[in-house]
Each structure stands twice: as C-alpha cells, then as structure tokens.
Amino acid sequence: MPTKSKREPEPLEVIHGSGNVFRDFGYENADALQFKASLASKILKTLDSEGLTVRQAQERTGIAAADFSRIRSADLKRFTLDRMMGIVNKLGFQIEISYEFKPMTEYTPRVTTLEAKPKSTPDKARKSRKAKP
C-alpha cells in the first residue's frame, strides 16, 4: 500500500485592510461606495430583523419591491446616496453622520506572513487501533 506523503503547511499571507474595501481595491469614489454599502446593510438588517419580505417593505415604505430586491442582491448602481438615505428614513430610522477630513494618501496594504505549523497529534492518536480478536 502506498504511503501518504506529508506536505509541509505553506505560510499564509494576511493582508490588513484599510477599513474600506473599496479603497483597498482602488476605487476612486471609495468613501461614497462605503457609505452606500453601509446604508444597504442597515436596510437589509431592518428587513431581516422585522421579517419583512420585499413586498411588505414596499407596502410600508412606498419604495418598489424591485428596489429592495436590487439592494438585497447588492446591485446598488441605480441608487444615489440621498435615495438610500430616504429608504432608511422610510423604514423608521434617522441618520446621524459624523465625519473627519484627512489628507488623501495612497493606501499601502500591510502584509503579515504567518508561518504554518504542522498539526501535532498525541502519540496515542498516532497508533492504529486494531480490534482485539
């Protein structure tokens, strides 16, 4: 019977993001996209926590069910920030915004390499357990 070759675990690179995935991927309007995604997240959390279908959300807010379906599938191209904020408001939430202006800098990801350690198994687990006759 052929023996299994043991592969050494490969090191794992971990890339620490900036906190804005759109900035990490180089989008020009990263801040607006991040804010839009945050609003979409709040809309979806509200629908889920209240058990609302897209049709029920439409009845409650007057926003088309198709728009809620687009938000659920992360198709946010048709939505402006003010439209998204209006949907959040119609779901019963007030939005408070605080912001800080920082100089634009090019984001350089911080990479950490983690050395993989082979699994250690106790001696007892290594011995094959054969049934006694």
PDB file of N, CA, C and O in Angstrom, residues 60-97:
ATOM      1  N   ARG A  60     -44.988  49.151   3.182  1.00  0.00           N
ATOM      2  CA  ARG A  60     -44.670  50.002   4.327  1.00  0.00           C
ATOM      3  C   ARG A  60     -44.031  51.332   3.926  1.00  0.00           C
ATOM      4  O   ARG A  60     -44.271  52.351   4.564  1.00  0.00           O
ATOM      5  N   THR A  61     -43.210  51.316   2.863  1.00  0.00           N
ATOM      6  CA  THR A  61     -42.417  52.497   2.535  1.00  0.00           C
ATOM      7  C   THR A  61     -42.827  53.202   1.251  1.00  0.00           C
ATOM      8  O   THR A  61     -42.465  54.357   1.053  1.00  0.00           O
ATOM      9  N   GLY A  62     -43.521  52.502   0.357  1.00  0.00           N
ATOM     10  CA  GLY A  62     -43.836  53.077  -0.948  1.00  0.00           C
ATOM     11  C   GLY A  62     -42.690  52.939  -1.940  1.00  0.00           C
ATOM     12  O   GLY A  62     -42.784  53.390  -3.073  1.00  0.00           O
ATOM     13  N   ILE A  63     -41.607  52.298  -1.530  1.00  0.00           N
ATOM     14  CA  ILE A  63     -40.459  52.031  -2.410  1.00  0.00           C
ATOM     15  C   ILE A  63     -40.725  50.709  -3.129  1.00  0.00           C
ATOM     16  O   ILE A  63     -41.159  49.745  -2.511  1.00  0.00           O
ATOM     17  N   ALA A  64     -40.455  50.653  -4.414  1.00  0.00           N
ATOM     18  CA  ALA A  64     -40.739  49.455  -5.215  1.00  0.00           C
ATOM     19  C   ALA A  64     -40.053  48.210  -4.648  1.00  0.00           C
ATOM     20  O   ALA A  64     -38.898  48.268  -4.219  1.00  0.00           O
ATOM     21  N   ALA A  65     -40.772  47.104  -4.667  1.00  0.00           N
ATOM     22  CA  ALA A  65     -40.222  45.826  -4.208  1.00  0.00           C
ATOM     23  C   ALA A  65     -38.964  45.477  -5.002  1.00  0.00           C
ATOM     24  O   ALA A  65     -38.014  44.917  -4.456  1.00  0.00           O
ATOM     25  N   ALA A  66     -38.960  45.826  -6.296  1.00  0.00           N
ATOM     26  CA  ALA A  66     -37.787  45.538  -7.136  1.00  0.00           C
ATOM     27  C   ALA A  66     -36.550  46.256  -6.603  1.00  0.00           C
ATOM     28  O   ALA A  66     -35.433  45.729  -6.691  1.00  0.00           O
ATOM     29  N   ASP A  67     -36.748  47.452  -6.041  1.00  0.00           N
ATOM     30  CA  ASP A  67     -35.603  48.178  -5.477  1.00  0.00           C
ATOM     31  C   ASP A  67     -35.053  47.451  -4.252  1.00  0.00           C
ATOM     32  O   ASP A  67     -33.839  47.367  -4.073  1.00  0.00           O
ATOM     33  N   PHE A  68     -35.925  46.925  -3.410  1.00  0.00           N
ATOM     34  CA  PHE A  68     -35.451  46.152  -2.260  1.00  0.00           C
ATOM     35  C   PHE A  68     -34.739  44.882  -2.722  1.00  0.00           C
ATOM     36  O   PHE A  68     -33.745  44.471  -2.125  1.00  0.00           O
ATOM     37  N   SER A  69     -35.232  44.282  -3.801  1.00  0.00           N
ATOM     38  CA  SER A  69     -34.559  43.097  -4.356  1.00  0.00           C
ATOM     39  C   SER A  69     -33.173  43.463  -4.877  1.00  0.00           C
ATOM     40  O   SER A  69     -32.217  42.709  -4.684  1.00  0.00           O
ATOM     41  N   ARG A  70     -33.050  44.626  -5.522  1.00  0.00           N
ATOM     42  CA  ARG A  70     -31.738  45.072  -6.001  1.00  0.00           C
ATOM     43  C   ARG A  70     -30.777  45.299  -4.835  1.00  0.00           C
ATOM     44  O   ARG A  70     -29.608  44.941  -4.902  1.00  0.00           O
ATOM     45  N   ILE A  71     -31.284  45.903  -3.774  1.00  0.00           N
ATOM     46  CA  ILE A  71     -30.443  46.133  -2.600  1.00  0.00           C
ATOM     47  C   ILE A  71     -30.015  44.796  -2.008  1.00  0.00           C
ATOM     48  O   ILE A  71     -28.852  44.606  -1.649  1.00  0.00           O
ATOM     49  N   ARG A  72     -30.946  43.853  -1.925  1.00  0.00           N
ATOM     50  CA  ARG A  72     -30.626  42.533  -1.358  1.00  0.00           C
ATOM     51  C   ARG A  72     -29.552  41.834  -2.183  1.00  0.00           C
ATOM     52  O   ARG A  72     -28.717  41.113  -1.642  1.00  0.00           O
ATOM     53  N   SER A  73     -29.532  42.061  -3.491  1.00  0.00           N
ATOM     54  CA  SER A  73     -28.512  41.400  -4.331  1.00  0.00           C
ATOM     55  C   SER A  73     -27.296  42.304  -4.555  1.00  0.00           C
ATOM     56  O   SER A  73     -26.473  42.018  -5.426  1.00  0.00           O
ATOM     57  N   ALA A  74     -27.183  43.381  -3.777  1.00  0.00           N
ATOM     58  CA  ALA A  74     -26.040  44.307  -3.821  1.00  0.00           C
ATOM     59  C   ALA A  74     -25.877  44.972  -5.180  1.00  0.00           C
ATOM     60  O   ALA A  74     -24.771  45.333  -5.576  1.00  0.00           O
ATOM     61  N   ASP A  75     -26.981  45.145  -5.898  1.00  0.00           N
ATOM     62  CA  ASP A  75     -26.967  45.872  -7.166  1.00  0.00           C
ATOM     63  C   ASP A  75     -27.343  47.316  -6.853  1.00  0.00           C
ATOM     64  O   ASP A  75     -28.493  47.720  -6.956  1.00  0.00           O
ATOM     65  N   LEU A  76     -26.341  48.104  -6.453  1.00  0.00           N
ATOM     66  CA  LEU A  76     -26.596  49.450  -5.940  1.00  0.00           C
ATOM     67  C   LEU A  76     -26.318  50.550  -6.961  1.00  0.00           C
ATOM     68  O   LEU A  76     -26.350  51.733  -6.620  1.00  0.00           O
ATOM     69  N   LYS A  77     -26.057  50.180  -8.209  1.00  0.00           N
ATOM     70  CA  LYS A  77     -25.705  51.175  -9.232  1.00  0.00           C
ATOM     71  C   LYS A  77     -26.786  52.231  -9.430  1.00  0.00           C
ATOM     72  O   LYS A  77     -26.487  53.381  -9.683  1.00  0.00           O
ATOM     73  N   ARG A  78     -28.042  51.844  -9.318  1.00  0.00           N
ATOM     74  CA  ARG A  78     -29.148  52.762  -9.587  1.00  0.00           C
ATOM     75  C   ARG A  78     -29.471  53.688  -8.415  1.00  0.00           C
ATOM     76  O   ARG A  78     -30.339  54.528  -8.532  1.00  0.00           O
ATOM     77  N   PHE A  79     -28.807  53.484  -7.300  1.00  0.00           N
ATOM     78  CA  PHE A  79     -29.160  54.220  -6.093  1.00  0.00           C
ATOM     79  C   PHE A  79     -28.159  55.329  -5.806  1.00  0.00           C
ATOM     80  O   PHE A  79     -26.959  55.104  -5.772  1.00  0.00           O
ATOM     81  N   THR A  80     -28.676  56.519  -5.564  1.00  0.00           N
ATOM     82  CA  THR A  80     -27.838  57.612  -5.090  1.00  0.00           C
ATOM     83  C   THR A  80     -27.817  57.553  -3.568  1.00  0.00           C
ATOM     84  O   THR A  80     -28.656  56.881  -2.944  1.00  0.00           O
ATOM     85  N   LEU A  81     -26.875  58.262  -2.980  1.00  0.00           N
ATOM     86  CA  LEU A  81     -26.805  58.289  -1.515  1.00  0.00           C
ATOM     87  C   LEU A  81     -28.078  58.865  -0.909  1.00  0.00           C
ATOM     88  O   LEU A  81     -28.601  58.327   0.071  1.00  0.00           O
ATOM     89  N   ASP A  82     -28.607  59.952  -1.496  1.00  0.00           N
ATOM     90  CA  ASP A  82     -29.804  60.551  -0.910  1.00  0.00           C
ATOM     91  C   ASP A  82     -31.010  59.632  -1.048  1.00  0.00           C
ATOM     92  O   ASP A  82     -31.858  59.570  -0.158  1.00  0.00           O
ATOM     93  N   ARG A  83     -31.069  58.852  -2.118  1.00  0.00           N
ATOM     94  CA  ARG A  83     -32.173  57.885  -2.261  1.00  0.00           C
ATOM     95  C   ARG A  83     -32.055  56.778  -1.208  1.00  0.00           C
ATOM     96  O   ARG A  83     -33.056  56.378  -0.609  1.00  0.00           O
ATOM     97  N   MET A  84     -30.846  56.287  -0.989  1.00  0.00           N
ATOM     98  CA  MET A  84     -30.639  55.250   0.028  1.00  0.00           C
ATOM     99  C   MET A  84     -30.990  55.790   1.416  1.00  0.00           C
ATOM    100  O   MET A  84     -31.617  55.098   2.224  1.00  0.00           O
ATOM    101  N   MET A  85     -30.587  57.041   1.688  1.00  0.00           N
ATOM    102  CA  MET A  85     -30.901  57.640   2.979  1.00  0.00           C
ATOM    103  C   MET A  85     -32.417  57.775   3.149  1.00  0.00           C
ATOM    104  O   MET A  85     -32.949  57.545   4.235  1.00  0.00           O
ATOM    105  N   GLY A  86     -33.114  58.104   2.072  1.00  0.00           N
ATOM    106  CA  GLY A  86     -34.575  58.194   2.119  1.00  0.00           C
ATOM    107  C   GLY A  86     -35.224  56.862   2.451  1.00  0.00           C
ATOM    108  O   GLY A  86     -36.213  56.808   3.201  1.00  0.00           O
ATOM    109  N   ILE A  87     -34.686  55.789   1.916  1.00  0.00           N
ATOM    110  CA  ILE A  87     -35.228  54.455   2.211  1.00  0.00           C
ATOM    111  C   ILE A  87     -35.024  54.130   3.692  1.00  0.00           C
ATOM    112  O   ILE A  87     -35.933  53.630   4.362  1.00  0.00           O
ATOM    113  N   VAL A  88     -33.839  54.431   4.208  1.00  0.00           N
ATOM    114  CA  VAL A  88     -33.566  54.194   5.631  1.00  0.00           C
ATOM    115  C   VAL A  88     -34.543  55.006   6.480  1.00  0.00           C
ATOM    116  O   VAL A  88     -35.112  54.498   7.452  1.00  0.00           O
ATOM    117  N   ASN A  89     -34.782  56.252   6.098  1.00  0.00           N
ATOM    118  CA  ASN A  89     -35.743  57.097   6.822  1.00  0.00           C
ATOM    119  C   ASN A  89     -37.150  56.503   6.780  1.00  0.00           C
ATOM    120  O   ASN A  89     -37.837  56.465   7.803  1.00  0.00           O
ATOM    121  N   LYS A  90     -37.579  56.033   5.617  1.00  0.00           N
ATOM    122  CA  LYS A  90     -38.923  55.452   5.481  1.00  0.00           C
ATOM    123  C   LYS A  90     -39.073  54.162   6.274  1.00  0.00           C
ATOM    124  O   LYS A  90     -40.188  53.765   6.600  1.00  0.00           O
ATOM    125  N   LEU A  91     -37.958  53.515   6.572  1.00  0.00           N
ATOM    126  CA  LEU A  91     -38.005  52.317   7.420  1.00  0.00           C
ATOM    127  C   LEU A  91     -38.019  52.686   8.902  1.00  0.00           C
ATOM    128  O   LEU A  91     -38.052  51.815   9.758  1.00  0.00           O
ATOM    129  N   GLY A  92     -37.984  53.988   9.190  1.00  0.00           N
ATOM    130  CA  GLY A  92     -38.137  54.454  10.562  1.00  0.00           C
ATOM    131  C   GLY A  92     -36.855  54.828  11.282  1.00  0.00           C
ATOM    132  O   GLY A  92     -36.834  54.877  12.510  1.00  0.00           O
ATOM    133  N   PHE A  93     -35.802  55.094  10.537  1.00  0.00           N
ATOM    134  CA  PHE A  93     -34.530  55.432  11.169  1.00  0.00           C
ATOM    135  C   PHE A  93     -34.065  56.812  10.766  1.00  0.00           C
ATOM    136  O   PHE A  93     -34.195  57.215   9.618  1.00  0.00           O
ATOM    137  N   GLN A  94     -33.518  57.523  11.728  1.00  0.00           N
ATOM    138  CA  GLN A  94     -32.877  58.803  11.499  1.00  0.00           C
ATOM    139  C   GLN A  94     -31.391  58.524  11.335  1.00  0.00           C
ATOM    140  O   GLN A  94     -30.839  57.654  11.998  1.00  0.00           O
ATOM    141  N   ILE A  95     -30.743  59.267  10.473  1.00  0.00           N
ATOM    142  CA  ILE A  95     -29.317  59.056  10.221  1.00  0.00           C
ATOM    143  C   ILE A  95     -28.534  60.218  10.811  1.00  0.00           C
ATOM    144  O   ILE A  95     -28.831  61.375  10.523  1.00  0.00           O
ATOM    145  N   GLU A  96     -27.573  59.899  11.636  1.00  0.00           N
ATOM    146  CA  GLU A  96     -26.664  60.910  12.160  1.00  0.00           C
ATOM    147  C   GLU A  96     -25.290  60.639  11.578  1.00  0.00           C
ATOM    148  O   GLU A  96     -24.795  59.524  11.653  1.00  0.00           O
ATOM    149  N   ILE A  97     -24.693  61.657  11.008  1.00  0.00           N
ATOM    150  CA  ILE A  97     -23.411  61.492  10.337  1.00  0.00           C
ATOM    151  C   ILE A  97     -22.362  62.338  11.049  1.00  0.00           C
ATOM    152  O   ILE A  97     -22.585  63.505  11.329  1.00  0.00           O
TER     153      ILE A  97
END
